Amino acid sequence: MELRDLNAFLVLAEELNFRKAAARLHLTQPPLTRLVHRLEAQLGVQLFERSTTKVELTRSGIILYQGAKDLINQAERLKQQVSQSAKNSEGILRVGFSAPVFHSILGPMLSAFRFHYPEMRIIAEDASAQEQLKLLQMGKLEVAFVEGRINLDGVQTQLIHREDFGILMSKTHRLGKKKLIRFADLHDETFIFQPRRDNPQFYDSFLALLRDGGIEPKLFHKKPNQQCPLLVSSGAGILLTTRTLSKFATKDLRFIPLLPPRPQLEISSVWLDGFESPQLKLFLSFISTTEV
């Protein structure tokens, strides 16, 4: 059975008049009659009771009418979904991120998305969390990816990644041979941090975390052109980071997990409330359901 034959059957079942049904289908009556005979032969049943005065559906015809109507409706919905998907996958999506976010999860995620939706052009902006939020509010980004959780009016957020923190330090450090490190072991250490202006909420939450662990940290604030692993190698301090991010470290450094309860790096997507374009909805759905 073909959908066009089923559609013709539906028209005839609704009209119960070959002349009127043929007119709706832009056919003459003989082709419509042959179509009905073909369907009846395929199914091995009689679909209509025909007389000189009226046409009625048989019990088999009623069953086919109900099923065919559902099938035609499903086919139409599928057609609309496919058409909408094609429209959604075209256009431009402007995405903001920081380097740690990109290397943790977003880089592979963007590659996977581009593979599935090559028609969509992604414009990527490498910026601090604060800069991303400003660009978002100015309409220059559609979605930002930041470390930590954002508490800001007028935005929607979605937690997309969580990973345990550990410590990156030199192999020759006094703790460099340990398998696990306690926060209490680090109270005399200097921590390499991003400047607070880049992400105040993230900065403050981790200072509080260190202080809760009994550490009043000494801080080394990196400059924009400085790489954290190289600062660790040069002896500027130790780095609170994740195993994923530590893969960019030089061979003289070692990543050591912290004893539980471990702090975690959380990465969130952020977008303006009420400004979800079809492209953004498609992208948010993709990142929430895809593992890389």
Tab-separated table of C-alpha atoms in Angstrom:
chain	number	residue	atom	x	y	z
A	1	MET	CA	0.000	0.000	0.000
A	2	GLU	CA	1.218	3.470	-0.888
A	3	LEU	CA	0.407	6.618	1.062
A	4	ARG	CA	-1.232	8.242	-1.968
A	5	ASP	CA	-3.572	5.237	-2.335
A	6	LEU	CA	-4.440	5.413	1.359
A	7	ASN	CA	-5.063	9.133	1.061
A	8	ALA	CA	-7.454	8.520	-1.868
A	9	PHE	CA	-9.202	5.830	0.181
A	10	LEU	CA	-9.640	8.317	3.060
A	11	VAL	CA	-11.251	10.877	0.749
A	12	LEU	CA	-13.675	8.278	-0.581
A	13	ALA	CA	-14.434	7.019	2.934
A	14	GLU	CA	-15.299	10.578	3.980
A	15	GLU	CA	-17.414	11.400	0.913
A	16	LEU	CA	-18.989	7.950	0.397
A	17	ASN	CA	-19.544	9.131	-3.171
A	18	PHE	CA	-17.261	8.173	-6.045
A	19	ARG	CA	-18.096	11.267	-8.119
A	20	LYS	CA	-17.439	13.739	-5.292
A	21	ALA	CA	-14.315	11.896	-4.102
A	22	ALA	CA	-12.893	11.792	-7.643
A	23	ALA	CA	-13.484	15.535	-7.992
A	24	ARG	CA	-11.626	16.253	-4.708
A	25	LEU	CA	-8.745	14.078	-5.913
A	26	HIS	CA	-8.744	15.633	-9.415
A	27	LEU	CA	-9.441	12.214	-10.941
A	28	THR	CA	-12.146	10.692	-13.025
A	29	GLN	CA	-14.215	7.894	-11.492
A	30	PRO	CA	-12.654	4.912	-13.363
A	31	PRO	CA	-9.093	5.430	-11.929
A	32	LEU	CA	-10.566	5.811	-8.429
A	33	THR	CA	-12.551	2.619	-8.869
A	34	ARG	CA	-9.429	0.763	-10.019
A	35	LEU	CA	-7.516	2.126	-7.018
A	36	VAL	CA	-10.142	0.767	-4.607
A	37	HIS	CA	-10.119	-2.616	-6.359
A	38	ARG	CA	-6.323	-2.681	-6.064
A	39	LEU	CA	-6.446	-1.975	-2.320
A	40	GLU	CA	-9.109	-4.644	-1.784
A	41	ALA	CA	-7.020	-7.158	-3.735
A	42	GLN	CA	-3.881	-6.338	-1.725
A	43	LEU	CA	-5.711	-6.698	1.583
A	44	GLY	CA	-7.958	-9.587	0.579
A	45	VAL	CA	-11.041	-7.844	1.981
A	46	GLN	CA	-13.981	-5.776	0.725
A	47	LEU	CA	-13.727	-2.145	1.849
A	48	PHE	CA	-17.003	-0.718	0.555
A	49	GLU	CA	-20.568	-1.941	0.167
A	50	ARG	CA	-21.766	-0.453	-3.114
A	51	SER	CA	-25.268	-0.228	-4.502
A	52	THR	CA	-27.044	1.935	-7.069
A	53	THR	CA	-28.087	4.378	-4.349
A	54	LYS	CA	-25.290	4.492	-1.773
A	55	VAL	CA	-21.721	3.585	-0.776
A	56	GLU	CA	-20.895	2.408	2.768
A	57	LEU	CA	-17.759	1.253	4.555
A	58	THR	CA	-17.565	-2.397	5.538
A	59	ARG	CA	-16.213	-3.390	8.971
A	60	SER	CA	-12.784	-3.922	7.334
A	61	GLY	CA	-13.124	-0.529	5.673
A	62	ILE	CA	-13.796	1.159	9.033
A	63	ILE	CA	-10.679	-0.462	10.534
A	64	LEU	CA	-8.560	0.631	7.551
A	65	TYR	CA	-10.014	4.159	7.738
A	66	GLN	CA	-8.988	4.559	11.389
A	67	GLY	CA	-5.510	3.148	10.839
A	68	ALA	CA	-4.897	5.003	7.560
A	69	LYS	CA	-5.911	8.318	9.111
A	70	ASP	CA	-3.367	7.839	11.923
A	71	LEU	CA	-0.697	6.812	9.410
A	72	ILE	CA	-1.289	9.849	7.157
A	73	ASN	CA	-1.167	12.175	10.180
A	74	GLN	CA	2.094	10.588	11.375
A	75	ALA	CA	3.608	10.958	7.916
A	76	GLU	CA	2.641	14.640	7.853
A	77	ARG	CA	4.135	15.238	11.321
A	78	LEU	CA	7.329	13.476	10.255
A	79	LYS	CA	7.512	15.641	7.140
A	80	GLN	CA	7.140	18.790	9.262
A	81	GLN	CA	9.767	17.632	11.779
A	82	VAL	CA	12.284	16.865	9.033
A	83	SER	CA	11.589	20.215	7.371
A	84	GLN	CA	11.964	22.081	10.684
A	85	SER	CA	15.187	20.212	11.463
A	86	ALA	CA	16.636	21.353	8.143
A	87	LYS	CA	15.666	24.956	8.906
A	88	ASN	CA	17.114	24.751	12.417
A	89	SER	CA	20.429	23.394	11.179
A	90	GLU	CA	20.999	26.421	8.943
A	91	GLY	CA	22.196	29.813	10.110
A	92	ILE	CA	24.704	31.154	12.598
A	93	LEU	CA	25.278	30.341	16.275
A	94	ARG	CA	27.575	32.575	18.340
A	95	VAL	CA	29.211	30.698	21.212
A	96	GLY	CA	31.421	32.019	24.012
A	97	PHE	CA	33.846	30.017	26.158
A	98	SER	CA	36.973	30.215	28.262
A	99	ALA	CA	40.080	28.130	27.564
A	100	PRO	CA	39.483	25.686	30.482
A	101	VAL	CA	35.907	25.121	29.334
A	102	PHE	CA	37.005	24.539	25.736
A	103	HIS	CA	39.657	22.003	26.695
A	104	SER	CA	37.446	20.237	29.261
A	105	ILE	CA	34.434	19.465	27.104
A	106	LEU	CA	33.416	22.129	24.609
A	107	GLY	CA	36.090	21.472	21.964
A	108	PRO	CA	35.029	17.853	21.330
A	109	MET	CA	31.360	18.859	21.659
A	110	LEU	CA	31.668	21.540	18.974
A	111	SER	CA	33.442	19.091	16.658
A	112	ALA	CA	30.663	16.525	17.114
A	113	PHE	CA	27.971	19.154	16.529
A	114	ARG	CA	29.656	20.410	13.360
A	115	PHE	CA	29.825	16.833	12.082
A	116	HIS	CA	26.074	16.326	12.547
A	117	TYR	CA	25.025	19.832	11.406
A	118	PRO	CA	27.574	21.025	8.826
A	119	GLU	CA	25.133	23.636	7.465
A	120	MET	CA	25.267	25.650	10.687
A	121	ARG	CA	28.056	28.180	11.031
A	122	ILE	CA	29.477	28.503	14.558
A	123	ILE	CA	31.261	31.712	15.547
A	124	ALA	CA	33.353	31.050	18.659
A	125	GLU	CA	34.532	33.750	21.092
A	126	ASP	CA	37.319	32.997	23.597
A	127	ALA	CA	36.665	35.241	26.601
A	128	SER	CA	36.507	35.281	30.398
A	129	ALA	CA	33.199	34.493	32.092
A	130	GLN	CA	32.526	38.165	32.840
A	131	GLU	CA	33.284	39.211	29.274
A	132	GLN	CA	31.008	36.452	27.952
A	133	LEU	CA	28.103	37.592	30.136
A	134	LYS	CA	28.531	41.160	28.882
A	135	LEU	CA	28.562	39.961	25.259
A	136	LEU	CA	25.506	37.821	25.975
A	137	GLN	CA	23.557	40.774	27.356
A	138	MET	CA	24.637	42.927	24.409
A	139	GLY	CA	23.267	40.346	21.976
A	140	LYS	CA	26.712	39.475	20.608
A	141	LEU	CA	26.554	35.898	21.914
A	142	GLU	CA	23.655	33.453	21.977
A	143	VAL	CA	25.182	31.113	24.547
A	144	ALA	CA	28.110	31.314	26.970
A	145	PHE	CA	29.985	28.446	28.603
A	146	VAL	CA	31.488	29.321	31.961
A	147	GLU	CA	33.133	27.695	34.954
A	148	GLY	CA	30.897	27.421	37.991
A	149	ARG	CA	27.246	28.327	38.312
A	150	ILE	CA	25.842	31.707	37.380
A	151	ASN	CA	23.329	33.516	39.580
A	152	LEU	CA	22.119	36.353	37.403
A	153	ASP	CA	18.671	37.747	36.638
A	154	GLY	CA	17.388	37.346	33.114
A	155	VAL	CA	19.377	34.252	32.138
A	156	GLN	CA	18.790	30.527	31.930
A	157	THR	CA	21.552	28.091	32.882
A	158	GLN	CA	22.176	24.405	32.402
A	159	LEU	CA	24.905	22.381	34.143
A	160	ILE	CA	26.595	20.353	31.397
A	161	HIS	CA	29.771	18.974	32.977
A	162	ARG	CA	31.209	18.150	36.383
A	163	GLU	CA	34.706	16.843	37.116
A	164	ASP	CA	36.820	16.360	40.252
A	165	PHE	CA	39.596	18.799	41.010
A	166	GLY	CA	43.106	17.768	41.957
A	167	ILE	CA	46.484	19.469	42.244
A	168	LEU	CA	49.048	19.964	39.491
A	169	MET	CA	52.565	20.280	40.892
A	170	SER	CA	56.157	19.546	40.049
A	171	LYS	CA	57.297	15.938	40.402
A	172	THR	CA	60.108	17.252	42.605
A	173	HIS	CA	57.686	19.034	44.959
A	174	ARG	CA	57.711	17.819	48.563
A	175	LEU	CA	54.286	16.229	47.912
A	176	GLY	CA	55.031	15.193	44.350
A	177	LYS	CA	55.173	11.448	45.057
A	178	LYS	CA	51.876	11.188	46.928
A	179	LYS	CA	48.928	9.296	45.444
A	180	LEU	CA	46.350	11.485	47.187
A	181	ILE	CA	46.622	14.908	48.802
A	182	ARG	CA	44.661	16.412	51.698
A	183	PHE	CA	43.791	20.098	51.722
A	184	ALA	CA	45.526	20.307	55.103
A	185	ASP	CA	48.819	19.405	53.373
A	186	LEU	CA	48.635	22.589	51.272
A	187	HIS	CA	48.351	25.382	53.827
A	188	ASP	CA	51.812	26.802	53.076
A	189	GLU	CA	51.468	26.625	49.301
A	190	THR	CA	50.964	29.377	46.719
A	191	PHE	CA	47.992	28.773	44.414
A	192	ILE	CA	47.955	29.993	40.819
A	193	PHE	CA	44.590	31.629	40.121
A	194	GLN	CA	42.870	33.514	37.352
A	195	PRO	CA	42.241	37.170	38.315
A	196	ARG	CA	38.976	37.637	40.193
A	197	ARG	CA	37.576	39.958	37.502
A	198	ASP	CA	37.474	37.050	35.022
A	199	ASN	CA	34.906	35.088	37.041
A	200	PRO	CA	34.131	36.556	40.493
A	201	GLN	CA	31.648	33.850	41.539
A	202	PHE	CA	34.029	31.037	40.665
A	203	TYR	CA	36.977	32.821	42.304
A	204	ASP	CA	35.101	33.541	45.540
A	205	SER	CA	33.654	30.048	45.826
A	206	PHE	CA	37.084	28.433	45.600
A	207	LEU	CA	38.680	30.828	48.030
A	208	ALA	CA	35.871	29.901	50.426
A	209	LEU	CA	36.510	26.217	49.731
A	210	LEU	CA	40.198	26.573	50.594
A	211	ARG	CA	39.415	28.533	53.719
A	212	ASP	CA	36.866	25.932	54.789
A	213	GLY	CA	39.700	23.427	54.494
A	214	GLY	CA	41.764	25.456	56.929
A	215	ILE	CA	43.889	27.189	54.297
A	216	GLU	CA	44.415	30.920	54.050
A	217	PRO	CA	45.861	30.758	50.539
A	218	LYS	CA	48.723	32.703	49.112
A	219	LEU	CA	47.746	33.592	45.567
A	220	PHE	CA	49.639	34.159	42.334
A	221	HIS	CA	47.374	35.821	39.765
A	222	LYS	CA	48.241	34.824	36.227
A	223	LYS	CA	48.406	37.408	33.458
A	224	PRO	CA	46.477	37.005	30.188
A	225	ASN	CA	49.522	35.854	28.225
A	226	GLN	CA	50.685	33.333	30.847
A	227	GLN	CA	49.957	29.598	30.760
A	228	CYS	CA	49.177	27.976	34.105
A	229	PRO	CA	51.153	24.730	33.581
A	230	LEU	CA	54.237	26.766	32.609
A	231	LEU	CA	53.836	28.842	35.766
A	232	VAL	CA	53.785	25.628	37.806
A	233	SER	CA	56.935	24.444	36.021
A	234	SER	CA	58.655	27.736	36.774
A	235	GLY	CA	57.931	27.393	40.487
A	236	ALA	CA	55.309	30.155	40.742
A	237	GLY	CA	52.937	27.871	42.656
A	238	ILE	CA	50.637	24.887	42.430
A	239	LEU	CA	47.447	24.685	40.392
A	240	LEU	CA	43.968	23.528	41.309
A	241	THR	CA	42.838	21.784	38.103
A	242	THR	CA	41.239	18.637	36.682
A	243	ARG	CA	42.721	15.502	35.214
A	244	THR	CA	41.348	16.439	31.787
A	245	LEU	CA	43.039	19.849	31.858
A	246	SER	CA	46.279	18.421	33.244
A	247	LYS	CA	46.908	16.612	29.942
A	248	PHE	CA	48.321	19.927	28.650
A	249	ALA	CA	50.996	19.942	31.370
A	250	THR	CA	54.679	19.413	30.681
A	251	LYS	CA	56.307	16.081	31.575
A	252	ASP	CA	57.964	17.480	34.688
A	253	LEU	CA	54.560	17.979	36.327
A	254	ARG	CA	52.163	15.539	37.957
A	255	PHE	CA	48.435	15.607	38.624
A	256	ILE	CA	47.505	14.300	42.085
A	257	PRO	CA	43.860	13.790	43.133
A	258	LEU	CA	42.539	15.288	46.345
A	259	LEU	CA	41.127	13.142	49.123
A	260	PRO	CA	37.316	13.124	49.320
A	261	PRO	CA	35.255	15.161	49.655
A	262	ARG	CA	36.752	16.594	46.468
A	263	PRO	CA	35.801	19.978	45.045
A	264	GLN	CA	34.544	19.826	41.488
A	265	LEU	CA	34.844	21.900	38.359
A	266	GLU	CA	31.331	22.637	37.115
A	267	ILE	CA	30.677	23.986	33.637
A	268	SER	CA	27.387	25.657	32.770
A	269	SER	CA	25.791	26.906	29.593
A	270	VAL	CA	24.134	30.328	29.941
A	271	TRP	CA	21.702	32.097	27.612
A	272	LEU	CA	19.270	34.984	27.825
A	273	ASP	CA	15.837	34.022	29.103
A	274	GLY	CA	13.295	34.168	26.272
A	275	PHE	CA	15.875	34.481	23.479
A	276	GLU	CA	16.197	30.856	22.369
A	277	SER	CA	16.560	30.809	18.578
A	278	PRO	CA	15.854	27.532	16.708
A	279	GLN	CA	19.624	27.132	16.276
A	280	LEU	CA	20.226	27.580	20.006
A	281	LYS	CA	17.447	25.135	20.931
A	282	LEU	CA	18.974	22.554	18.596
A	283	PHE	CA	22.453	23.105	20.067
A	284	LEU	CA	21.285	22.949	23.703
A	285	SER	CA	19.381	19.761	22.979
A	286	PHE	CA	22.468	18.267	21.314
A	287	ILE	CA	24.849	19.012	24.202
A	288	SER	CA	22.386	17.701	26.783
A	289	THR	CA	21.991	14.335	25.038
A	290	THR	CA	25.412	13.709	23.496
A	291	GLU	CA	28.467	12.202	25.159
A	292	VAL	CA	31.943	12.902	23.777
